[in-house]
Coordinates of C-alpha atoms and ligand atoms in Angstrom, one line a residue:
M1 CA 0.0 0.0 0.0
R2 CA 2.7 2.4 0.9
R3 CA 4.6 1.8 -2.2
T4 CA 1.5 2.6 -4.2
L5 CA 1.2 5.8 -2.2
S6 CA 4.7 6.9 -3.0
V7 CA 4.2 6.3 -6.7
G8 CA 1.1 8.4 -6.5
V9 CA 3.0 11.2 -4.9
V10 CA 5.6 11.3 -7.7
V11 CA 3.0 11.2 -10.4
G12 CA 1.0 13.9 -8.7
S13 CA 3.9 16.3 -8.6
V14 CA 4.8 15.6 -12.2
I15 CA 1.2 16.5 -13.2
L16 CA 1.3 19.6 -11.1
A17 CA 4.5 20.8 -12.9
A18 CA 3.0 20.0 -16.3
C19 CA -0.1 21.9 -15.5
S20 CA 1.6 25.0 -14.2
G21 CA 3.8 25.1 -17.3
G22 CA 0.8 24.6 -19.7
S23 CA -1.2 27.5 -18.3
D24 CA 1.4 29.9 -19.7
D25 CA 0.8 28.7 -23.3
P26 CA -0.7 31.6 -25.3
V27 CA -4.1 30.9 -26.7
P28 CA -3.8 31.2 -30.5
F29 CA -5.8 33.9 -32.2
V30 CA -8.5 32.4 -34.4
P31 CA -10.1 34.9 -36.7
S32 CA -13.9 34.5 -37.2
G33 CA -16.2 35.8 -39.8
D34 CA -15.3 37.5 -43.1
P35 CA -12.5 40.0 -42.6
S36 CA -13.5 41.9 -45.8
T37 CA -16.9 42.8 -44.5
T38 CA -17.0 46.5 -43.6
P39 CA -19.2 47.2 -40.5
P40 CA -22.2 49.5 -41.3
V41 CA -21.8 53.1 -40.2
A42 CA -23.9 53.4 -37.0
Q43 CA -26.1 56.4 -36.4
P44 CA -24.9 58.3 -33.3
N45 CA -27.1 57.7 -30.3
A46 CA -28.7 60.6 -28.4
L47 CA -25.9 60.9 -26.0
E48 CA -23.2 60.8 -28.7
A49 CA -25.1 63.4 -30.7
A50 CA -25.4 65.7 -27.6
L51 CA -21.7 65.5 -26.9
Q52 CA -20.7 66.0 -30.6
Q53 CA -22.8 69.1 -30.8
A54 CA -21.2 70.6 -27.7
T55 CA -17.6 69.6 -28.4
G56 CA -17.3 69.5 -32.2
V57 CA -15.8 66.0 -32.2
P58 CA -17.7 62.7 -32.7
W59 CA -18.1 60.5 -29.6
A60 CA -18.6 56.8 -28.9
V61 CA -20.8 56.3 -25.9
D62 CA -22.0 53.1 -24.2
I63 CA -25.3 53.6 -22.5
D64 CA -26.0 52.0 -19.1
P65 CA -29.4 50.3 -19.7
A66 CA -30.5 50.8 -16.1
S67 CA -30.0 54.6 -15.9
G68 CA -29.8 55.6 -19.5
L69 CA -26.7 57.5 -18.7
A70 CA -23.2 57.0 -20.2
S71 CA -21.2 54.1 -18.7
F72 CA -18.3 54.7 -21.0
A73 CA -17.7 57.7 -23.4
K74 CA -14.8 58.3 -25.7
P75 CA -14.1 61.3 -28.0
L76 CA -13.2 60.0 -31.4
G77 CA -11.2 63.2 -32.2
A78 CA -8.6 65.2 -30.3
L79 CA -10.5 67.0 -27.5
R80 CA -8.6 69.3 -25.3
L81 CA -10.7 70.5 -22.4
D82 CA -10.9 74.3 -21.6
T83 CA -11.6 73.5 -18.0
S84 CA -11.3 70.8 -15.4
A85 CA -12.8 67.4 -16.0
A86 CA -15.2 68.0 -13.0
V87 CA -16.5 71.2 -14.6
F88 CA -16.7 69.8 -18.1
L89 CA -18.6 66.6 -17.2
A90 CA -21.1 68.6 -15.1
R91 CA -22.1 70.5 -18.2
F92 CA -24.0 67.3 -19.4
P93 CA -26.3 66.1 -16.6
A94 CA -28.4 64.2 -19.1
V95 CA -25.3 62.3 -20.3
F96 CA -23.1 61.9 -17.2
G97 CA -25.7 62.4 -14.4
A98 CA -23.9 65.1 -12.5
A99 CA -24.8 68.8 -12.3
A100 CA -22.7 71.9 -11.9
G101 CA -20.7 72.0 -8.6
E102 CA -21.4 68.3 -7.8
L103 CA -18.1 66.7 -8.8
T104 CA -14.8 66.9 -6.9
A105 CA -11.6 65.2 -7.6
L106 CA -11.0 62.2 -5.3
R107 CA -7.6 61.5 -6.6
E108 CA -5.4 62.3 -9.6
E109 CA -2.6 60.1 -10.9
T110 CA -0.1 60.8 -13.6
D111 CA 1.9 57.8 -15.0
A112 CA 5.5 58.7 -14.6
E113 CA 6.5 56.5 -17.6
D114 CA 3.9 57.4 -20.3
G115 CA 2.6 60.7 -19.1
T116 CA -1.1 59.7 -19.1
K117 CA -3.3 61.0 -16.4
V118 CA -6.5 59.8 -14.7
S119 CA -8.7 62.0 -12.6
V120 CA -11.2 60.1 -10.3
L121 CA -14.2 62.2 -9.3
E122 CA -16.9 61.7 -6.7
Q123 CA -20.3 63.3 -6.7
R124 CA -22.0 65.3 -3.9
I125 CA -25.6 66.6 -4.2
D126 CA -26.0 69.6 -1.8
K127 CA -22.8 68.3 0.0
V128 CA -24.3 64.8 0.5
L129 CA -22.1 62.1 -1.0
V130 CA -23.6 59.9 -3.7
E131 CA -22.8 56.3 -2.5
T132 CA -21.1 53.6 -4.5
T133 CA -20.3 55.7 -7.6
T134 CA -17.3 57.6 -9.0
M135 CA -16.3 58.8 -12.4
A136 CA -12.9 58.6 -14.0
A137 CA -11.6 60.9 -16.7
H138 CA -8.6 59.7 -18.6
F139 CA -6.1 62.0 -20.4
G140 CA -3.4 61.2 -22.9
A141 CA 0.2 62.5 -22.5
D142 CA -0.7 65.4 -24.8
G143 CA -3.5 66.5 -22.4
T144 CA -6.4 65.4 -24.6
L145 CA -9.4 63.7 -23.0
T146 CA -9.3 60.0 -24.0
S147 CA -12.2 58.5 -22.2
V148 CA -14.7 58.9 -19.3
Q149 CA -15.8 55.9 -17.2
G150 CA -18.9 55.8 -15.0
H151 CA -21.6 58.4 -14.4
G152 CA -23.4 60.2 -11.6
F153 CA -27.0 60.3 -10.5
R154 CA -29.8 62.9 -10.2
P155 CA -31.6 63.3 -6.9
A156 CA -35.0 61.7 -6.7
T157 CA -35.8 63.3 -3.3
A158 CA -35.2 66.6 -1.6
A159 CA -31.8 67.1 0.1
T160 CA -33.6 67.7 3.4
A161 CA -34.3 64.6 5.5
A162 CA -37.9 64.2 6.6
R163 CA -36.9 61.5 9.0
T164 CA -34.4 61.8 11.9
E165 CA -31.3 59.8 12.6
A166 CA -33.1 58.1 15.5
D167 CA -35.9 57.0 13.1
A168 CA -33.3 55.5 10.8
R169 CA -31.6 53.6 13.6
A170 CA -35.0 52.2 14.8
A171 CA -35.8 51.1 11.3
A172 CA -32.4 49.4 10.8
A173 CA -32.7 47.7 14.2
A174 CA -36.2 46.4 13.4
A175 CA -35.1 45.1 10.1
S176 CA -31.8 43.5 11.3
G177 CA -32.9 42.2 14.7
S178 CA -29.6 43.7 16.0
V179 CA -28.9 46.9 17.9
A180 CA -28.1 49.7 15.5
D181 CA -25.5 51.5 17.7
G182 CA -23.0 52.2 14.9
S183 CA -22.8 55.4 12.8
A184 CA -25.8 56.8 10.8
V185 CA -24.7 59.0 7.9
L186 CA -26.9 60.9 5.5
T187 CA -26.1 59.8 2.0
Y188 CA -27.5 59.6 -1.5
L189 CA -28.1 56.0 -2.5
P190 CA -28.5 55.3 -6.3
H191 CA -31.7 53.3 -6.2
P192 CA -32.5 52.0 -9.7
A193 CA -35.3 49.8 -8.5
A194 CA -37.4 52.9 -7.7
A195 CA -36.1 55.3 -10.4
P196 CA -33.2 54.3 -12.6
K197 CA -31.5 57.7 -13.0
S198 CA -32.1 58.7 -9.4
A199 CA -30.4 58.6 -6.1
R200 CA -32.5 58.8 -2.9
L201 CA -31.5 60.6 0.2
A202 CA -31.0 57.9 2.8
Y203 CA -29.3 57.2 6.2
A204 CA -26.5 54.6 6.0
V205 CA -26.9 52.9 9.4
R206 CA -24.1 50.6 10.5
V207 CA -25.3 47.5 12.3
R208 CA -22.9 45.2 14.0
Q209 CA -23.3 41.5 13.4
G210 CA -21.0 39.3 15.3
T211 CA -17.7 40.6 16.6
A212 CA -16.0 42.3 13.7
S213 CA -18.4 42.2 10.8
A214 CA -21.0 44.9 10.1
A215 CA -23.7 45.5 7.6
V216 CA -25.0 48.9 6.4
Y217 CA -28.7 49.4 6.3
F218 CA -29.8 52.2 3.9
V219 CA -33.0 53.8 5.4
D220 CA -34.9 56.2 3.2
A221 CA -34.7 59.6 4.8
T222 CA -38.1 60.5 3.3
D223 CA -40.3 57.6 4.2
G224 CA -38.2 55.4 6.5
T225 CA -38.2 52.3 4.4
V226 CA -35.1 50.1 4.2
L227 CA -33.9 50.5 0.7
A228 CA -30.8 48.3 0.7
I229 CA -28.6 46.3 2.9
R230 CA -24.9 46.0 2.2
N231 CA -22.1 44.2 3.9
D232 CA -19.2 46.6 4.1
L233 CA -16.8 43.7 3.6
V234 CA -17.7 41.3 0.8
A235 CA -16.4 37.9 0.1
A236 CA -14.8 37.6 -3.3
E237 CA -13.1 34.8 -5.2
G238 CA -9.5 35.7 -5.7
S239 CA -6.4 34.0 -7.0
G240 CA -2.8 34.6 -7.7
V241 CA 0.3 33.0 -9.1
G242 CA 2.9 31.9 -6.5
A243 CA 6.6 32.3 -6.7
S244 CA 6.9 28.9 -8.5
G245 CA 4.1 29.6 -10.9
F246 CA 1.5 27.6 -9.0
T247 CA -1.9 29.3 -9.2
H248 CA -3.7 29.5 -5.8
R249 CA -7.4 30.2 -5.5
F250 CA -8.7 31.7 -2.4
A251 CA -11.3 34.0 -0.9
V252 CA -10.3 37.6 -0.6
T253 CA -12.1 40.6 0.8
Q254 CA -13.8 43.0 -1.5
S255 CA -14.5 46.6 -0.5
G256 CA -16.9 48.6 -2.6
T257 CA -19.2 47.4 -5.4
A258 CA -18.9 48.2 -9.0
P259 CA -19.4 50.7 -10.7
A260 CA -17.8 52.4 -7.6
P261 CA -14.1 51.7 -7.3
V262 CA -13.6 48.1 -6.0
T263 CA -10.6 47.2 -3.9
F264 CA -9.6 43.6 -3.0
S265 CA -7.4 42.7 -0.1
L266 CA -5.5 39.6 0.8
E267 CA -7.6 39.1 3.9
S268 CA -10.3 36.5 4.9
P269 CA -13.7 37.9 4.1
D270 CA -16.5 37.7 6.8
R271 CA -17.7 34.3 7.5
A272 CA -14.9 32.7 5.4
Y273 CA -13.7 29.3 6.3
P274 CA -11.1 29.4 7.5
G275 CA -11.2 33.0 8.5
N276 CA -9.2 35.7 10.2
L277 CA -6.1 35.5 8.0
K278 CA -4.5 38.7 6.7
V279 CA -1.4 39.3 4.6
I280 CA 0.7 42.4 5.4
D281 CA 3.7 43.5 3.3
V282 CA 6.3 44.6 5.9
S283 CA 9.0 45.7 3.4
G284 CA 8.1 49.3 4.2
G285 CA 9.1 48.8 7.8
S286 CA 5.6 48.7 9.4
I287 CA 4.2 45.4 10.7
T288 CA 0.8 46.8 11.6
G289 CA -0.8 46.7 8.1
P290 CA -3.1 47.2 6.4
A291 CA -3.5 44.1 4.4
I292 CA -2.1 44.0 0.8
T293 CA -4.7 45.5 -1.5
S294 CA -5.2 45.4 -5.3
P295 CA -7.7 46.7 -7.8
K296 CA -7.8 43.1 -9.1
A297 CA -8.8 39.9 -7.3
D298 CA -6.3 37.8 -9.3
E299 CA -3.2 40.0 -9.3
W300 CA -1.3 41.2 -6.2
L301 CA 1.5 43.7 -5.7
L302 CA 1.1 44.9 -9.3
G303 CA 4.2 46.4 -10.8
V304 CA 6.6 44.5 -8.6
S305 CA 8.6 41.5 -9.7
D306 CA 6.9 38.1 -10.0
A307 CA 8.9 36.6 -7.2
R308 CA 7.8 39.4 -4.8
R309 CA 4.2 39.2 -5.6
G310 CA 4.4 35.4 -5.6
Q311 CA 5.5 35.3 -1.9
A312 CA 2.3 37.0 -0.6
V313 CA 0.1 34.7 -2.7
D314 CA 2.0 31.5 -1.7
A315 CA 1.9 32.5 2.0
Y316 CA -1.8 33.3 1.9
G317 CA -2.8 30.3 -0.2
Y318 CA -0.9 27.8 1.8
A319 CA -1.9 29.3 5.1
I320 CA -5.5 29.0 4.2
A321 CA -5.0 25.4 3.1
A322 CA -3.0 24.5 6.2
M323 CA -5.6 26.0 8.5
K324 CA -8.3 24.2 6.6
Y325 CA -6.5 21.0 7.0
Y326 CA -5.9 21.5 10.7
S327 CA -9.4 22.6 11.6
A328 CA -11.2 20.0 9.4
R329 CA -8.9 17.1 10.3
F330 CA -8.9 17.7 14.1
R331 CA -12.2 19.6 14.5
Q332 CA -10.5 22.7 15.6
N333 CA -11.7 26.3 15.2
S334 CA -8.4 27.9 14.2
Y335 CA -4.9 27.1 15.7
D336 CA -6.1 27.9 19.3
N337 CA -9.6 26.4 18.8
A338 CA -10.9 29.9 19.6
G339 CA -11.2 31.4 16.2
G340 CA -7.8 33.0 16.6
R341 CA -6.7 35.4 13.8
I342 CA -3.2 35.2 12.1
D343 CA -1.4 38.0 10.5
I344 CA 0.9 36.8 7.7
L345 CA 3.8 39.1 7.4
V346 CA 5.7 38.9 4.0
H347 CA 8.8 40.5 2.5
D348 CA 10.7 40.9 5.7
S349 CA 14.4 41.2 5.3
G350 CA 16.7 39.2 7.5
D351 CA 19.6 36.9 6.8
N352 CA 19.3 34.8 10.0
Y353 CA 15.9 33.5 9.6
N354 CA 13.7 32.7 6.6
A355 CA 10.3 32.0 8.0
A356 CA 8.9 32.2 11.5
G357 CA 5.7 31.6 13.3
G358 CA 4.6 32.5 16.8
F359 CA 3.4 35.4 19.0
I360 CA 4.9 38.8 19.0
D361 CA 4.2 41.9 21.0
G362 CA 2.8 39.9 23.9
G363 CA 0.4 37.7 22.0
R364 CA -0.1 38.9 18.4
P365 CA -0.1 35.7 16.3
V366 CA 2.0 36.0 13.1
M367 CA 3.6 33.9 10.4
L368 CA 6.5 35.7 8.9
F369 CA 8.4 35.1 5.6
T370 CA 11.5 36.8 4.4
D371 CA 12.6 37.4 0.8
G372 CA 15.2 34.6 1.2
V373 CA 18.9 35.0 1.2
T374 CA 20.4 35.7 -2.2
A375 CA 23.8 34.2 -1.2
K376 CA 22.1 30.9 -0.5
S377 CA 20.1 31.2 -3.7
Y378 CA 16.8 29.8 -2.9
K379 CA 13.2 31.0 -3.3
T380 CA 11.2 32.4 -0.5
L381 CA 10.3 29.5 1.8
A382 CA 6.6 30.6 1.5
T383 CA 6.8 28.6 -1.8
A384 CA 7.0 25.4 0.3
P385 CA 3.7 24.2 1.7
D386 CA 5.5 22.2 4.4
V387 CA 7.3 25.3 5.6
V388 CA 4.1 27.3 5.8
G389 CA 2.6 24.3 7.6
H390 CA 5.6 24.4 9.9
E391 CA 4.9 28.0 10.9
L392 CA 1.2 27.2 11.6
G393 CA 2.5 24.3 13.6
H394 CA 4.3 26.8 15.8
L395 CA 1.1 28.7 16.4
I396 CA -0.8 25.5 17.3
Q397 CA 2.0 24.3 19.6
V398 CA 3.1 27.5 21.3
S399 CA -0.6 28.4 22.1
Q400 CA -0.5 25.1 24.0
L401 CA 2.3 26.6 26.0
G402 CA 0.3 29.7 26.9
K403 CA 1.8 31.5 23.9
K404 CA 5.2 31.5 25.4
T405 CA 8.2 29.8 23.7
Q406 CA 10.3 27.1 25.2
G407 CA 13.1 28.3 27.5
A408 CA 15.4 25.3 27.4
F409 CA 17.2 24.2 24.2
E410 CA 15.9 20.7 24.3
G411 CA 12.3 22.0 24.4
Q412 CA 13.1 24.4 21.6
S413 CA 14.3 21.5 19.4
I414 CA 11.1 19.6 20.2
E415 CA 9.1 22.6 19.2
E416 CA 10.9 22.7 15.8
G417 CA 10.6 18.9 15.3
L418 CA 6.9 18.9 16.0
A419 CA 6.5 21.8 13.6
D420 CA 8.2 19.8 10.9
V421 CA 5.9 16.9 11.6
F422 CA 2.9 19.1 11.2
G423 CA 4.3 20.7 8.0
T424 CA 4.9 17.2 6.6
L425 CA 1.4 15.9 7.5
F426 CA -0.1 19.0 5.9
E427 CA 1.9 18.6 2.7
M428 CA 0.8 15.0 2.5
S429 CA -2.8 16.1 2.7
L430 CA -2.2 18.1 -0.5
G431 CA -1.1 14.9 -2.2
A432 CA 2.1 16.6 -3.3
G433 CA 5.7 16.9 -2.3
D434 CA 8.1 14.6 -0.5
P435 CA 7.3 13.7 3.1
S436 CA 10.9 12.9 3.9
T437 CA 12.1 16.5 3.2
V438 CA 11.0 19.9 4.5
G439 CA 11.1 22.9 2.1
E440 CA 12.0 21.0 -1.0
A441 CA 9.6 23.2 -3.1
A442 CA 11.9 26.2 -2.3
I443 CA 15.3 24.6 -2.2
T444 CA 16.4 21.5 -4.0
G445 CA 16.6 18.6 -1.5
G446 CA 14.9 20.6 1.2
V447 CA 16.1 22.3 4.3
R448 CA 15.8 19.3 6.5
N449 CA 15.6 15.6 5.9
L450 CA 13.4 13.6 8.3
K451 CA 14.2 10.2 6.6
D452 CA 18.0 10.7 6.6
P453 CA 18.9 13.6 8.9
A454 CA 22.5 13.5 7.7
L455 CA 21.2 15.1 4.5
C456 CA 19.9 18.3 6.2
D457 CA 21.1 21.2 4.0
K458 CA 24.5 22.5 4.9
T459 CA 23.7 26.1 4.2
F460 CA 20.9 25.7 6.8
G461 CA 23.2 24.3 9.4
G462 CA 23.1 20.6 8.4
P463 CA 23.8 17.8 8.9
C464 CA 21.2 17.0 11.5
P465 CA 21.7 14.2 14.1
V466 CA 20.4 10.7 13.5
D467 CA 20.4 10.0 17.3
V468 CA 21.1 11.8 20.5
D469 CA 24.8 10.6 20.5
D470 CA 25.4 12.2 17.1
G471 CA 28.0 15.0 16.9
A472 CA 25.4 17.2 15.2
M473 CA 23.6 17.5 18.6
K474 CA 26.2 20.2 19.4
S475 CA 24.5 22.7 17.1
K476 CA 23.4 25.9 18.7
D477 CA 20.4 26.1 16.3
P478 CA 17.4 24.2 17.7
H479 CA 16.2 23.3 14.2
I480 CA 19.2 20.9 13.8
P481 CA 18.5 18.5 16.7
S482 CA 14.8 18.8 15.9
T483 CA 15.3 15.7 13.8
I484 CA 15.4 13.6 17.0
V485 CA 11.7 14.2 17.2
S486 CA 10.9 14.3 13.5
H487 CA 13.1 11.4 12.4
A488 CA 11.6 9.2 15.1
F489 CA 8.1 10.3 13.9
Y490 CA 9.1 9.7 10.3
L491 CA 10.3 6.1 11.1
A492 CA 7.1 5.4 13.0
A493 CA 4.9 6.8 10.2
F494 CA 6.7 5.6 7.1
G495 CA 9.0 2.9 8.3
G496 CA 12.6 2.5 7.3
E497 CA 15.9 2.0 9.0
N498 CA 17.9 4.3 11.3
A499 CA 21.4 4.8 9.9
K500 CA 23.3 4.2 13.2
L501 CA 21.6 1.6 15.2
K502 CA 20.1 -0.1 12.1
I503 CA 16.8 -0.4 13.9
A504 CA 14.3 -1.1 11.1
I505 CA 10.6 -0.2 11.4
T506 CA 8.9 -2.6 9.1
D507 CA 5.3 -2.1 10.1
P508 CA 4.7 1.6 10.4
I509 CA 1.5 3.3 11.6
S510 CA -1.0 4.6 9.0
T511 CA -1.2 8.2 7.9
K512 CA -4.4 8.7 9.8
Q513 CA -2.8 7.2 12.9
A514 CA 0.2 9.5 12.4
E515 CA -2.1 12.5 12.3
D516 CA -3.8 11.4 15.4
L517 CA -0.5 10.8 17.1
Y518 CA 0.7 14.4 16.3
F519 CA -2.5 15.8 17.7
E520 CA -2.4 13.7 20.8
T521 CA 1.3 14.6 21.3
V522 CA 0.6 18.3 21.1
K523 CA -2.5 18.3 23.2
K524 CA -1.4 15.8 25.8
C525 CA 2.4 15.4 25.8
Y526 CA 3.7 18.8 24.9
Q527 CA 4.5 21.2 27.7
A528 CA 6.9 24.0 28.6
G529 CA 10.2 22.3 29.5
A530 CA 9.4 19.2 27.5
T531 CA 12.2 16.6 27.1
Y532 CA 12.7 13.9 24.5
K533 CA 12.4 11.1 27.0
A534 CA 9.2 12.3 28.6
L535 CA 7.7 13.1 25.2
A536 CA 8.6 9.7 23.8
Q537 CA 7.0 7.8 26.6
C538 CA 3.9 10.0 26.7
Q539 CA 3.6 9.3 22.9
V540 CA 3.7 5.6 23.5
E541 CA 1.1 5.9 26.2
R542 CA -1.2 8.0 24.1
A543 CA -0.8 5.6 21.2
K544 CA -1.8 2.8 23.5
A545 CA -4.8 4.8 24.7
K546 CA -5.9 5.5 21.2
G547 CA -5.4 2.0 19.8
I548 CA -2.5 3.1 17.6
P549 CA 0.2 0.4 17.2
F550 CA 2.9 1.5 19.6
Q551 CA 5.6 -1.0 18.6
P552 CA 6.8 1.2 15.7
I553 CA 6.6 4.3 17.9
A554 CA 8.6 2.8 20.7
C555 CA 11.1 1.3 18.3
A556 CA 11.4 4.6 16.4
W557 CA 12.4 6.3 19.7
A558 CA 14.8 3.5 20.4
A559 CA 16.3 4.1 16.9
V560 CA 17.2 7.7 17.9
K561 CA 18.4 6.4 21.3
V562 CA 15.9 8.3 23.3
V563 CA 14.7 5.1 24.9
T564 CA 16.8 1.9 24.9
V565 CA 15.9 -1.2 23.1
E566 CA 15.9 -2.9 26.5
D567 CA 13.4 -0.4 27.9
A568 CA 11.2 -0.8 24.9
K569 CA 11.1 -4.5 25.7
K570 CA 10.8 -4.1 29.5
R571 CA 8.3 -1.2 29.6
Y572 CA 6.2 -1.9 26.5
N573 CA 7.0 -5.5 25.7
V574 CA 8.0 -4.7 22.1
S575 CA 11.0 -6.0 20.3
C576 CA 12.7 -3.8 17.8
D577 CA 14.5 -6.5 15.8
G578 CA 12.9 -5.3 12.5
A579 CA 11.1 -8.6 12.0
V580 CA 8.0 -8.5 9.9
S581 CA 4.8 -9.7 11.5
C582 CA 1.7 -11.4 10.2
E583 CA -0.2 -11.0 13.4
G584 CA -3.8 -10.1 12.7
K585 CA -3.3 -10.0 8.9
T586 CA -5.3 -11.9 6.4
N587 CA -3.5 -14.3 4.2
G588 CA -1.6 -12.7 1.3
F589 CA 1.4 -10.8 0.2
Y590 CA 2.5 -7.7 2.1
C591 CA 5.3 -5.1 1.6
A592 CA 7.7 -3.9 4.2
P593 CA 8.8 -0.3 3.6
D594 CA 12.3 0.6 2.3
V595 CA 15.2 -0.1 4.5
F596 CA 18.7 0.7 3.5
A597 CA 20.0 -2.8 3.4
R598 CA 17.0 -4.3 1.5
K599 CA 15.5 -2.3 -1.4
A600 CA 12.1 -3.7 -0.7
T601 CA 10.8 -6.7 1.2
S602 CA 7.7 -8.7 0.3
Y603 CA 6.4 -11.2 2.7
K604 CA 3.7 -13.7 2.6
C605 CA 1.3 -14.2 5.5
Q606 CA -0.4 -17.5 6.0
G607 CA -2.6 -18.2 9.1
G608 CA -1.2 -15.2 11.0
K609 CA 2.4 -16.4 10.5
V610 CA 5.2 -15.3 8.1
E611 CA 5.4 -18.0 5.5
S612 CA 8.0 -16.6 3.2
Q613 CA 10.0 -13.4 2.6
D614 CA 11.5 -12.0 -0.6
T615 CA 13.6 -9.0 -1.6
C616 CA 13.0 -7.1 -4.8
M617 CA 13.1 -3.7 -6.5
A618 CA 9.5 -3.0 -6.2
C619 CA 6.7 -4.5 -4.2
V620 CA 3.0 -4.6 -4.7
E621 CA 0.6 -5.8 -2.1
Y622 CA -2.0 -8.6 -2.8
H623 CA -4.4 -9.9 -0.3
A624 CA -7.5 -12.1 -0.4
D625 CA -6.1 -14.2 -3.3
R626 CA -6.2 -11.4 -5.8
S627 CA -2.9 -12.5 -7.2
K628 CA 0.0 -14.7 -6.4
Q629 CA 2.5 -12.4 -8.0
N630 CA 4.1 -10.0 -5.6
C631 CA 7.6 -9.1 -6.8
S632 CA 8.4 -7.3 -10.0
K633 CA 12.2 -7.5 -10.3
Ligands
LIG701 ZN1 10.4 26.6 13.2

């Protein structure tokens, strides 16, 4: 079974790579129709005619069917305005919806490279803002007007409110069933349902729903009816391309609703699952935010290099996936089972660390990723799902310690080892990657190697120790001896043979049991001041309690010399001689996992006893008389 699994993993990653390469292929242009056909000359519509008469140049105008006003207008000849865009557009209330004195510039931007300019305008009727709408006038480098996007609205009601603010709050409270104790602001609400070109004077009453989320109730200032309800934060589907070209899809937060300017942010929307994740670019020096925003839901940090925008996307995408895995698999509501939020800080500088997870400023939960170290030539570690999982593991584990990190070095190395275990389990849940290495998606061969700790990357302080007597235990970096915990876990979960003591684990626990063992370990065995020995024995006890085979676990700890083979026998009555066992197995052929001395071992169970054993290049399991062939040499 395990051999089949590892083949699937390889195939999966190949397909993944092929897919991400294929998506870059340009779609060939296929002409349709007869290119010699000349389109008929269209008669100008009423708005085009009005603009042409006033300006002397022809116009192309798209008409918004709801309001009958211009949604897009473009002069077809050079048009240089004799006044500001705000004054010019207000000359045509029947075309653009706004009247004299109603438009003011919200912002103006000139492109430093091509000299084009955009002027974004908002509309106020008698000083009351018209909600959810702005207009944008675009100018060429030569100063001519190139296009106008959007339109304003005409007031359908008087600018004086007949109803009071208190009336509006009462109406919103009655409609929402919640207390309307937020702000109540007089506004003009475009309300096409009542009158397409019109905006009605209304109170925008904010009503809290839950802890952080809010909805805005628009209460008609004339007759007190609720005209519209809008969440001020909106869930939106977003996506982005990670630093390795992998496209993540995730929920992002949308502020504003078209045709008003829409802004998306790399932040969990209200009621998202999982929620409370926010990505902050800290390259400017501030770690307090706000979240990274974009005018597009599928492109982030526009204008910066692919690698930089990829980091935020990878970190957000994998953090969501890791949180989803943790909360679904272990029925937890966030890392602390209390809906805890996480701020994901990206683009930090720093040569000494590459990714981190934990609590800063007395309890603020963060995951942090640096831009990588050029000298070590690897991508940001946010590219690696097991590293992002590792950082979430820290939040899960350290919150078990009262959000305080381990004081002693041994405890720190346990913290790192368990984080690698969680990162690996998460990566396996994605059906991708190599469970024996950590960070292989960012750096070839990975940062650490749980199967063969001697292969831990040198630039990251490797090799790592294979047992507690290994010289690598002397490292001052707790990540290095963390393999005492993670190598033992790997042996128990995947089987294999320890390099020094040659203890072979031939009947490892299942993936599900490995997941349960991690959770049991963190919840029941992990504490401030934890030691290898105490952790190992607690793990065996928890395995016993949960019906998880404890022989491979006890022997894995014996392999890293945390418990002795004698103690494993004496305390748990297990022998670690690497023998295969047919106890409780139906008749058939089984595979023992790779060990260094034997490439693969197939063994035949008959009547609960090992009948025969064979060594071959690849092994396929057959039970219940499905086949008699078991070795393909
Ligand atoms: Zn760590």
